[in-house]
Amino acid sequence: MIPVTKTFLPPQEEYQAILKRAWDAGWITNRGGLVKELEEKLKSYLRVSNILATTNGTLPLQIAIKALELKGEIITTPFSYVATTSSIVWEGCKPVFVDIHPDYLTIDETKIEAAITEKTSAILATHVFGNPCNVEAIERIAKKYDLKVIYDAAHCFGVTYKGKSIFEYGDISTCSFHATKIFHTGEGGALFTKHKELFHKLFYHHNFGHKGQEDFHGLGINAKMSELQAAMGLSVFPYLDEIMAGRRKAVQIYNKLLEHPDLKKIKIRSGTQWNYSYYPLIFKDEKQLLEIRDELNKAGFYPRRYFYPILNKLNYLENKEMILAESISECTLCLPLFFELEEKIVKRICLIINNML
Ligand SMILES: *Cc1c(COP(=O)(O)O)cnc(C)c1O
């Protein structure tokens, strides 16, 4: 059985050797040495101004909305994981969807202005599959209408755009270190902002608002990463280049072998150093997708429909039609892609798809 993704597990002894440091220190959470070391390593690897490690990739979205004091409507994309939308609703704001670009699959920046009302406070967009949004256009719109910008960059570990980490764009960016993501800590995530003041605010928010043991700076929640999570991150970290190279190889074979007028691939925005995080393939229609998926399943390959269902159809929201996002959601299948995926498996997957076209 070949799943859509497979968690990279470092050699267990290496994980245990790092865990032993937590045992020796008798310290397993509340920002011990391992969390701090992981933050330092990631800060220089990613070349970011500030990083705050968190316990998952969803709380950072909620904390970002809280820290920017957003109210009313937040413009967002329907083509993302549910956490992007649910965080907006959880924080008492209303998601206002804007359709996506048919090639880049990110929010269509040319349709954002038409969705702005006097209640709009921010744009929360996803760099979907690690492909950057049009960050320049979004920044111009945000300036013009005095809006905040948050990027759900859960898929973006290692992505740079125009020579700079993608996490440096927007007011705040978030990432996920979930076991299915490129770099992981089992469960985990991070917050990024280049603004020092805002970073302090995020820090307080993620630790109950604590200012020392007996004082509080303001409202907070608990989103701290534990030492056990950081130990996993520190033992995955040395393998990052290998992980990336393995994925790149698989993507190159898919790209080469999957050439057919019925198939569309994601267009990576120019200026991007991509991270090979997903391999979405857009079929002619849903019928073709379902037939090919069945055939792949019969052979033991389990690609997955990302992102389906589409977020504007969530049952706790008013349903507004998003023509392009809906049709892309119906026709997109993410093919198996992970570090140790063998070349011969990639070729067999391509053969099955090509035979069905
Ligand atoms: C994975 C993911 C999240 C949530 O991250 P968790 O670490 O699972 O909480 C949020 N947004 C997107 C786009 C994701 O893919």
Short mmCIF file of C-alpha atoms and ligand atoms in Angstrom, two decimals:
data_model
loop_
_atom_site.label_atom_id
_atom_site.label_comp_id
_atom_site.label_asym_id
_atom_site.label_seq_id
_atom_site.Cartn_x
_atom_site.Cartn_y
_atom_site.Cartn_z
CA MET A 1 0.00 0.00 0.00
CA ILE A 2 1.43 3.36 -1.04
CA PRO A 3 -0.26 6.30 0.73
CA VAL A 4 -0.34 9.92 -0.44
CA THR A 5 2.27 10.78 2.17
CA LYS A 6 4.43 9.03 4.73
CA THR A 7 5.92 10.53 7.86
CA PHE A 8 9.71 10.77 7.88
CA LEU A 9 10.94 8.97 11.00
CA PRO A 10 14.54 9.58 12.03
CA PRO A 11 16.58 6.67 13.47
CA GLN A 12 15.02 5.96 16.87
CA GLU A 13 18.39 6.05 18.69
CA GLU A 14 18.93 9.60 17.48
CA TYR A 15 15.54 10.68 18.79
CA GLN A 16 16.25 8.94 22.10
CA ALA A 17 19.67 10.56 22.46
CA ILE A 18 18.04 13.98 22.19
CA LEU A 19 15.18 12.98 24.50
CA LYS A 20 17.76 11.95 27.08
CA ARG A 21 18.74 15.59 27.40
CA ALA A 22 15.19 16.41 28.51
CA TRP A 23 15.32 13.52 31.01
CA ASP A 24 18.68 14.69 32.34
CA ALA A 25 17.35 18.20 32.74
CA GLY A 26 14.09 16.90 34.28
CA TRP A 27 12.32 19.40 32.04
CA ILE A 28 9.79 18.42 29.37
CA THR A 29 7.83 21.55 28.59
CA ASN A 30 7.62 25.33 29.22
CA ARG A 31 10.29 26.33 26.73
CA GLY A 32 13.23 24.24 27.80
CA GLY A 33 16.57 23.93 26.06
CA LEU A 34 15.29 21.77 23.21
CA VAL A 35 12.57 24.17 22.09
CA LYS A 36 15.04 27.05 22.21
CA GLU A 37 17.64 25.09 20.27
CA LEU A 38 15.09 24.10 17.64
CA GLU A 39 13.98 27.72 17.25
CA GLU A 40 17.59 28.85 16.79
CA LYS A 41 18.30 26.15 14.21
CA LEU A 42 15.14 26.90 12.25
CA LYS A 43 15.70 30.64 12.45
CA SER A 44 19.03 30.39 10.66
CA TYR A 45 17.99 27.57 8.29
CA LEU A 46 14.91 29.50 7.16
CA ARG A 47 16.57 32.91 7.43
CA VAL A 48 13.64 34.54 9.27
CA SER A 49 13.62 37.53 11.62
CA ASN A 50 11.60 35.85 14.39
CA ILE A 51 10.17 32.39 15.02
CA LEU A 52 7.98 31.07 17.82
CA ALA A 53 7.53 27.30 18.05
CA THR A 54 3.97 26.18 18.85
CA THR A 55 2.16 22.97 19.67
CA ASN A 56 0.40 22.72 16.28
CA GLY A 57 -0.25 24.75 13.13
CA THR A 58 -3.84 25.77 13.90
CA LEU A 59 -3.44 27.71 17.16
CA PRO A 60 -0.99 30.09 15.38
CA LEU A 61 -3.80 31.10 13.01
CA GLN A 62 -6.12 31.80 15.93
CA ILE A 63 -3.41 33.65 17.85
CA ALA A 64 -2.57 35.73 14.75
CA ILE A 65 -6.20 36.82 14.41
CA LYS A 66 -6.33 37.62 18.14
CA ALA A 67 -3.01 39.52 18.17
CA LEU A 68 -4.02 41.71 15.21
CA GLU A 69 -7.35 42.38 16.98
CA LEU A 70 -9.33 41.50 13.87
CA LYS A 71 -13.08 42.02 13.81
CA GLY A 72 -15.87 41.66 11.27
CA GLU A 73 -14.99 40.18 7.90
CA ILE A 74 -11.79 38.45 6.83
CA ILE A 75 -11.18 37.80 3.16
CA THR A 76 -9.92 34.28 2.54
CA THR A 77 -9.55 31.41 0.09
CA PRO A 78 -11.99 28.49 -0.25
CA PHE A 79 -9.17 26.21 -1.48
CA SER A 80 -7.23 25.30 1.66
CA TYR A 81 -7.37 22.99 4.64
CA VAL A 82 -10.34 23.51 6.97
CA ALA A 83 -8.15 25.13 9.67
CA THR A 84 -7.83 28.31 7.58
CA THR A 85 -11.58 28.90 7.66
CA SER A 86 -12.41 27.39 11.05
CA SER A 87 -9.86 29.64 12.78
CA ILE A 88 -11.62 32.72 11.42
CA VAL A 89 -15.00 31.49 12.63
CA TRP A 90 -13.54 30.31 15.98
CA GLU A 91 -12.25 33.85 16.59
CA GLY A 92 -15.73 35.29 16.00
CA CYS A 93 -15.03 36.73 12.55
CA LYS A 94 -16.78 36.07 9.27
CA PRO A 95 -14.89 34.45 6.38
CA VAL A 96 -15.56 36.12 3.04
CA PHE A 97 -14.41 33.89 0.21
CA VAL A 98 -12.72 35.07 -2.94
CA ASP A 99 -12.26 32.63 -5.83
CA ILE A 100 -8.85 31.24 -6.79
CA HIS A 101 -6.55 31.57 -9.76
CA PRO A 102 -6.96 28.57 -12.10
CA ASP A 103 -3.20 28.04 -12.62
CA TYR A 104 -1.59 29.09 -9.33
CA LEU A 105 -4.50 27.80 -7.18
CA THR A 106 -3.96 30.64 -4.69
CA ILE A 107 -6.51 33.39 -3.97
CA ASP A 108 -7.17 35.48 -7.10
CA GLU A 109 -5.84 38.88 -6.06
CA THR A 110 -7.72 40.62 -8.90
CA LYS A 111 -11.01 39.66 -7.23
CA ILE A 112 -10.12 40.79 -3.70
CA GLU A 113 -11.08 44.48 -4.00
CA ALA A 114 -14.63 43.66 -5.06
CA ALA A 115 -15.09 41.67 -1.82
CA ILE A 116 -13.95 44.46 0.51
CA THR A 117 -16.65 46.18 2.59
CA GLU A 118 -16.44 48.63 5.51
CA LYS A 119 -16.42 45.56 7.80
CA THR A 120 -13.31 44.00 6.25
CA SER A 121 -10.36 43.89 8.65
CA ALA A 122 -7.89 41.52 7.02
CA ILE A 123 -6.88 39.08 4.32
CA LEU A 124 -6.00 35.53 5.41
CA ALA A 125 -4.65 33.68 2.39
CA THR A 126 -2.98 30.30 1.96
CA HIS A 127 0.20 29.69 -0.04
CA VAL A 128 -1.42 26.51 -1.24
CA PHE A 129 0.82 23.47 -1.84
CA GLY A 130 3.75 25.78 -1.02
CA ASN A 131 2.99 28.05 -4.00
CA PRO A 132 3.17 31.71 -2.93
CA CYS A 133 0.17 34.01 -3.33
CA ASN A 134 0.72 37.20 -5.28
CA VAL A 135 2.19 38.82 -2.18
CA GLU A 136 3.02 42.13 -3.88
CA ALA A 137 -0.55 42.70 -5.11
CA ILE A 138 -1.99 41.65 -1.75
CA GLU A 139 0.33 44.07 0.05
CA ARG A 140 -0.79 46.93 -2.25
CA ILE A 141 -4.45 46.19 -1.59
CA ALA A 142 -3.85 45.88 2.17
CA LYS A 143 -2.12 49.28 2.24
CA LYS A 144 -4.83 50.95 0.18
CA TYR A 145 -7.68 49.72 2.42
CA ASP A 146 -5.73 49.56 5.70
CA LEU A 147 -6.10 45.80 6.11
CA LYS A 148 -3.89 43.31 7.96
CA VAL A 149 -2.43 40.31 6.14
CA ILE A 150 -1.96 36.81 7.56
CA TYR A 151 -0.55 33.96 5.49
CA ASP A 152 -1.40 30.37 6.27
CA ALA A 153 1.97 29.04 5.18
CA ALA A 154 1.42 25.54 6.60
CA HIS A 155 2.74 23.99 3.37
CA CYS A 156 5.70 26.30 2.98
CA PHE A 157 8.59 24.94 5.00
CA GLY A 158 11.76 25.95 3.12
CA VAL A 159 10.01 27.98 0.42
CA THR A 160 11.64 31.24 -0.61
CA TYR A 161 10.18 33.92 -2.82
CA LYS A 162 12.42 36.49 -4.52
CA GLY A 163 15.34 35.33 -2.39
CA LYS A 164 13.55 35.73 0.93
CA SER A 165 11.77 33.22 3.17
CA ILE A 166 8.06 33.18 2.32
CA PHE A 167 7.44 33.45 6.10
CA GLU A 168 8.76 37.05 5.98
CA TYR A 169 5.75 38.26 3.97
CA GLY A 170 2.53 39.65 5.43
CA ASP A 171 2.04 40.87 9.01
CA ILE A 172 2.14 37.31 10.36
CA SER A 173 2.78 33.91 8.76
CA THR A 174 2.08 30.53 10.27
CA CYS A 175 3.46 27.07 9.58
CA SER A 176 2.51 23.53 10.54
CA PHE A 177 4.97 20.87 11.70
CA HIS A 178 2.35 18.12 11.62
CA ALA A 179 3.61 14.59 10.90
CA THR A 180 2.32 14.82 7.31
CA LYS A 181 4.23 18.00 6.53
CA ILE A 182 7.79 18.24 5.12
CA PHE A 183 9.44 19.17 8.41
CA HIS A 184 7.65 17.83 11.45
CA THR A 185 7.65 17.54 15.23
CA GLY A 186 4.80 14.97 15.33
CA GLU A 187 2.32 17.73 16.05
CA GLY A 188 3.69 21.24 15.95
CA GLY A 189 3.88 24.55 14.19
CA ALA A 190 5.26 28.06 14.29
CA LEU A 191 4.47 31.75 14.13
CA PHE A 192 6.54 34.24 12.14
CA THR A 193 6.54 38.01 11.97
CA LYS A 194 9.22 40.51 11.09
CA HIS A 195 7.70 43.09 13.49
CA LYS A 196 9.41 43.00 16.89
CA GLU A 197 6.49 44.45 18.89
CA LEU A 198 4.01 42.10 17.30
CA PHE A 199 6.33 39.18 18.02
CA HIS A 200 6.28 40.03 21.74
CA LYS A 201 2.51 40.08 21.63
CA LEU A 202 2.39 36.67 19.94
CA PHE A 203 4.77 35.35 22.57
CA TYR A 204 2.56 36.46 25.47
CA HIS A 205 -0.57 35.17 23.75
CA HIS A 206 0.92 31.70 23.27
CA ASN A 207 1.77 31.32 26.98
CA PHE A 208 -1.44 32.36 28.81
CA GLY A 209 -0.34 36.00 28.79
CA HIS A 210 2.22 35.19 31.52
CA LYS A 211 4.71 37.91 32.36
CA GLY A 212 6.87 36.11 34.88
CA GLN A 213 5.23 33.84 37.47
CA GLU A 214 2.99 36.33 39.19
CA ASP A 215 1.95 38.83 36.56
CA PHE A 216 -0.05 38.83 33.33
CA HIS A 217 0.44 40.97 30.29
CA GLY A 218 -3.04 40.31 28.94
CA LEU A 219 -5.25 37.55 27.56
CA GLY A 220 -3.52 34.37 26.43
CA ILE A 221 -3.93 30.73 25.57
CA ASN A 222 -1.61 27.72 25.75
CA ALA A 223 0.09 26.98 22.43
CA LYS A 224 3.56 26.07 23.71
CA MET A 225 5.60 23.42 21.97
CA SER A 226 6.84 20.73 24.36
CA GLU A 227 10.40 19.40 24.70
CA LEU A 228 9.19 16.03 23.41
CA GLN A 229 8.00 17.66 20.19
CA ALA A 230 11.19 19.70 19.89
CA ALA A 231 13.26 16.51 20.31
CA MET A 232 11.49 15.04 17.28
CA GLY A 233 12.14 18.24 15.33
CA LEU A 234 15.82 18.25 16.27
CA SER A 235 16.19 14.64 15.12
CA VAL A 236 14.42 15.29 11.80
CA PHE A 237 16.38 18.50 11.18
CA PRO A 238 19.70 16.92 9.99
CA TYR A 239 17.80 15.05 7.27
CA LEU A 240 16.09 18.08 5.71
CA ASP A 241 18.29 18.33 2.63
CA GLU A 242 17.89 14.61 1.96
CA ILE A 243 14.12 14.81 2.43
CA MET A 244 13.90 17.70 -0.01
CA ALA A 245 16.14 15.99 -2.58
CA GLY A 246 14.09 12.76 -2.44
CA ARG A 247 10.91 14.67 -3.08
CA ARG A 248 12.46 16.71 -5.87
CA LYS A 249 13.44 13.53 -7.67
CA ALA A 250 9.91 12.12 -7.54
CA VAL A 251 8.42 15.42 -8.73
CA GLN A 252 10.81 15.55 -11.67
CA ILE A 253 9.72 12.08 -12.81
CA TYR A 254 6.02 12.90 -12.43
CA ASN A 255 6.56 16.11 -14.42
CA LYS A 256 8.35 14.30 -17.18
CA LEU A 257 6.01 11.32 -17.54
CA LEU A 258 2.68 13.02 -17.03
CA GLU A 259 2.23 14.99 -20.22
CA HIS A 260 -1.26 14.88 -21.72
CA PRO A 261 -3.74 17.53 -22.89
CA ASP A 262 -6.26 16.31 -20.24
CA LEU A 263 -3.84 16.91 -17.39
CA LYS A 264 -3.06 20.23 -15.78
CA LYS A 265 -0.32 20.85 -13.23
CA ILE A 266 0.05 23.61 -10.69
CA LYS A 267 1.94 26.63 -11.98
CA ILE A 268 4.59 27.71 -9.50
CA ARG A 269 4.88 31.49 -9.29
CA SER A 270 8.06 32.80 -10.87
CA GLY A 271 10.69 33.86 -8.33
CA THR A 272 9.84 30.89 -6.10
CA GLN A 273 12.23 28.32 -4.73
CA TRP A 274 9.59 25.62 -4.21
CA ASN A 275 9.69 22.79 -1.62
CA TYR A 276 8.05 19.87 -3.52
CA SER A 277 5.46 19.56 -0.78
CA TYR A 278 2.56 18.12 -2.83
CA TYR A 279 1.93 16.84 -6.32
CA PRO A 280 -1.53 18.02 -7.33
CA LEU A 281 -2.78 16.85 -10.71
CA ILE A 282 -5.87 18.50 -12.20
CA PHE A 283 -7.93 16.20 -14.42
CA LYS A 284 -10.35 17.11 -17.21
CA ASP A 285 -13.38 16.41 -15.02
CA GLU A 286 -14.46 14.61 -11.86
CA LYS A 287 -15.48 11.46 -13.74
CA GLN A 288 -11.95 11.05 -15.09
CA LEU A 289 -10.51 11.64 -11.61
CA LEU A 290 -12.74 9.01 -10.02
CA GLU A 291 -12.00 6.39 -12.68
CA ILE A 292 -8.27 6.92 -12.41
CA ARG A 293 -8.35 6.97 -8.62
CA ASP A 294 -10.20 3.60 -8.62
CA GLU A 295 -7.60 2.12 -10.91
CA LEU A 296 -4.75 3.43 -8.74
CA ASN A 297 -6.46 2.09 -5.60
CA LYS A 298 -6.78 -1.35 -7.19
CA ALA A 299 -3.01 -1.34 -7.71
CA GLY A 300 -2.41 -0.32 -4.07
CA PHE A 301 -1.78 3.41 -4.60
CA TYR A 302 -3.76 5.85 -2.52
CA PRO A 303 -3.63 9.42 -3.80
CA ARG A 304 -5.85 11.94 -2.01
CA ARG A 305 -8.29 14.65 -3.00
CA TYR A 306 -6.92 17.95 -1.67
CA PHE A 307 -8.87 20.13 -1.02
CA TYR A 308 -12.20 18.45 -1.13
CA PRO A 309 -14.85 19.33 -0.07
CA ILE A 310 -14.32 22.99 -0.76
CA LEU A 311 -14.42 25.31 2.28
CA ASN A 312 -17.22 27.63 1.11
CA LYS A 313 -19.53 24.62 1.38
CA LEU A 314 -18.84 23.95 5.08
CA ASN A 315 -22.15 23.28 6.81
CA TYR A 316 -21.66 26.07 9.35
CA LEU A 317 -21.36 28.76 6.68
CA GLU A 318 -23.69 30.41 4.22
CA ASN A 319 -23.00 28.82 0.88
CA LYS A 320 -21.70 31.18 -1.77
CA GLU A 321 -20.71 29.81 -5.16
CA MET A 322 -16.99 29.83 -6.05
CA ILE A 323 -16.95 28.65 -9.64
CA LEU A 324 -13.26 28.05 -10.25
CA ALA A 325 -12.36 26.75 -6.80
CA GLU A 326 -15.27 24.31 -6.92
CA SER A 327 -14.35 22.91 -10.31
CA ILE A 328 -10.67 22.63 -9.35
CA SER A 329 -11.56 20.97 -6.07
CA GLU A 330 -13.63 18.40 -7.97
CA CYS A 331 -10.83 17.58 -10.40
CA THR A 332 -7.67 17.65 -8.23
CA LEU A 333 -5.89 14.59 -6.95
CA CYS A 334 -2.63 14.75 -5.01
CA LEU A 335 -0.35 11.90 -6.01
CA PRO A 336 1.83 9.99 -3.52
CA LEU A 337 4.87 12.08 -2.65
CA PHE A 338 7.31 11.47 0.17
CA PHE A 339 11.00 11.18 0.85
CA GLU A 340 11.52 7.46 0.25
CA LEU A 341 9.07 7.04 -2.61
CA GLU A 342 10.85 4.75 -5.03
CA GLU A 343 11.43 5.72 -8.62
CA LYS A 344 9.83 2.53 -9.92
CA ILE A 345 6.65 3.25 -7.93
CA VAL A 346 6.44 6.77 -9.37
CA LYS A 347 6.81 5.30 -12.84
CA ARG A 348 4.09 2.71 -12.22
CA ILE A 349 1.69 5.40 -11.01
CA CYS A 350 2.39 7.41 -14.17
CA LEU A 351 1.89 4.32 -16.34
CA ILE A 352 -1.53 3.59 -14.81
CA ILE A 353 -2.63 7.20 -15.28
CA ASN A 354 -1.36 7.38 -18.85
CA ASN A 355 -3.05 4.09 -19.77
CA MET A 356 -6.39 5.45 -18.55
CA LEU A 357 -6.21 8.69 -20.54
C1 LIG B 1 -1.84 21.21 8.06
C2 LIG B 1 -2.52 22.51 7.81
C3 LIG B 1 -2.98 23.34 8.87
C4 LIG B 1 -3.07 22.88 10.29
O1 LIG B 1 -1.95 22.47 10.86
P1 LIG B 1 -1.96 21.51 12.14
O2 LIG B 1 -0.52 21.50 12.51
O3 LIG B 1 -2.47 20.18 11.69
O4 LIG B 1 -2.82 22.13 13.17
C5 LIG B 1 -3.47 24.60 8.57
N1 LIG B 1 -3.56 25.03 7.30
C6 LIG B 1 -3.18 24.26 6.26
C7 LIG B 1 -3.28 24.82 4.88
C8 LIG B 1 -2.68 22.97 6.48
O5 LIG B 1 -2.35 22.19 5.44
#
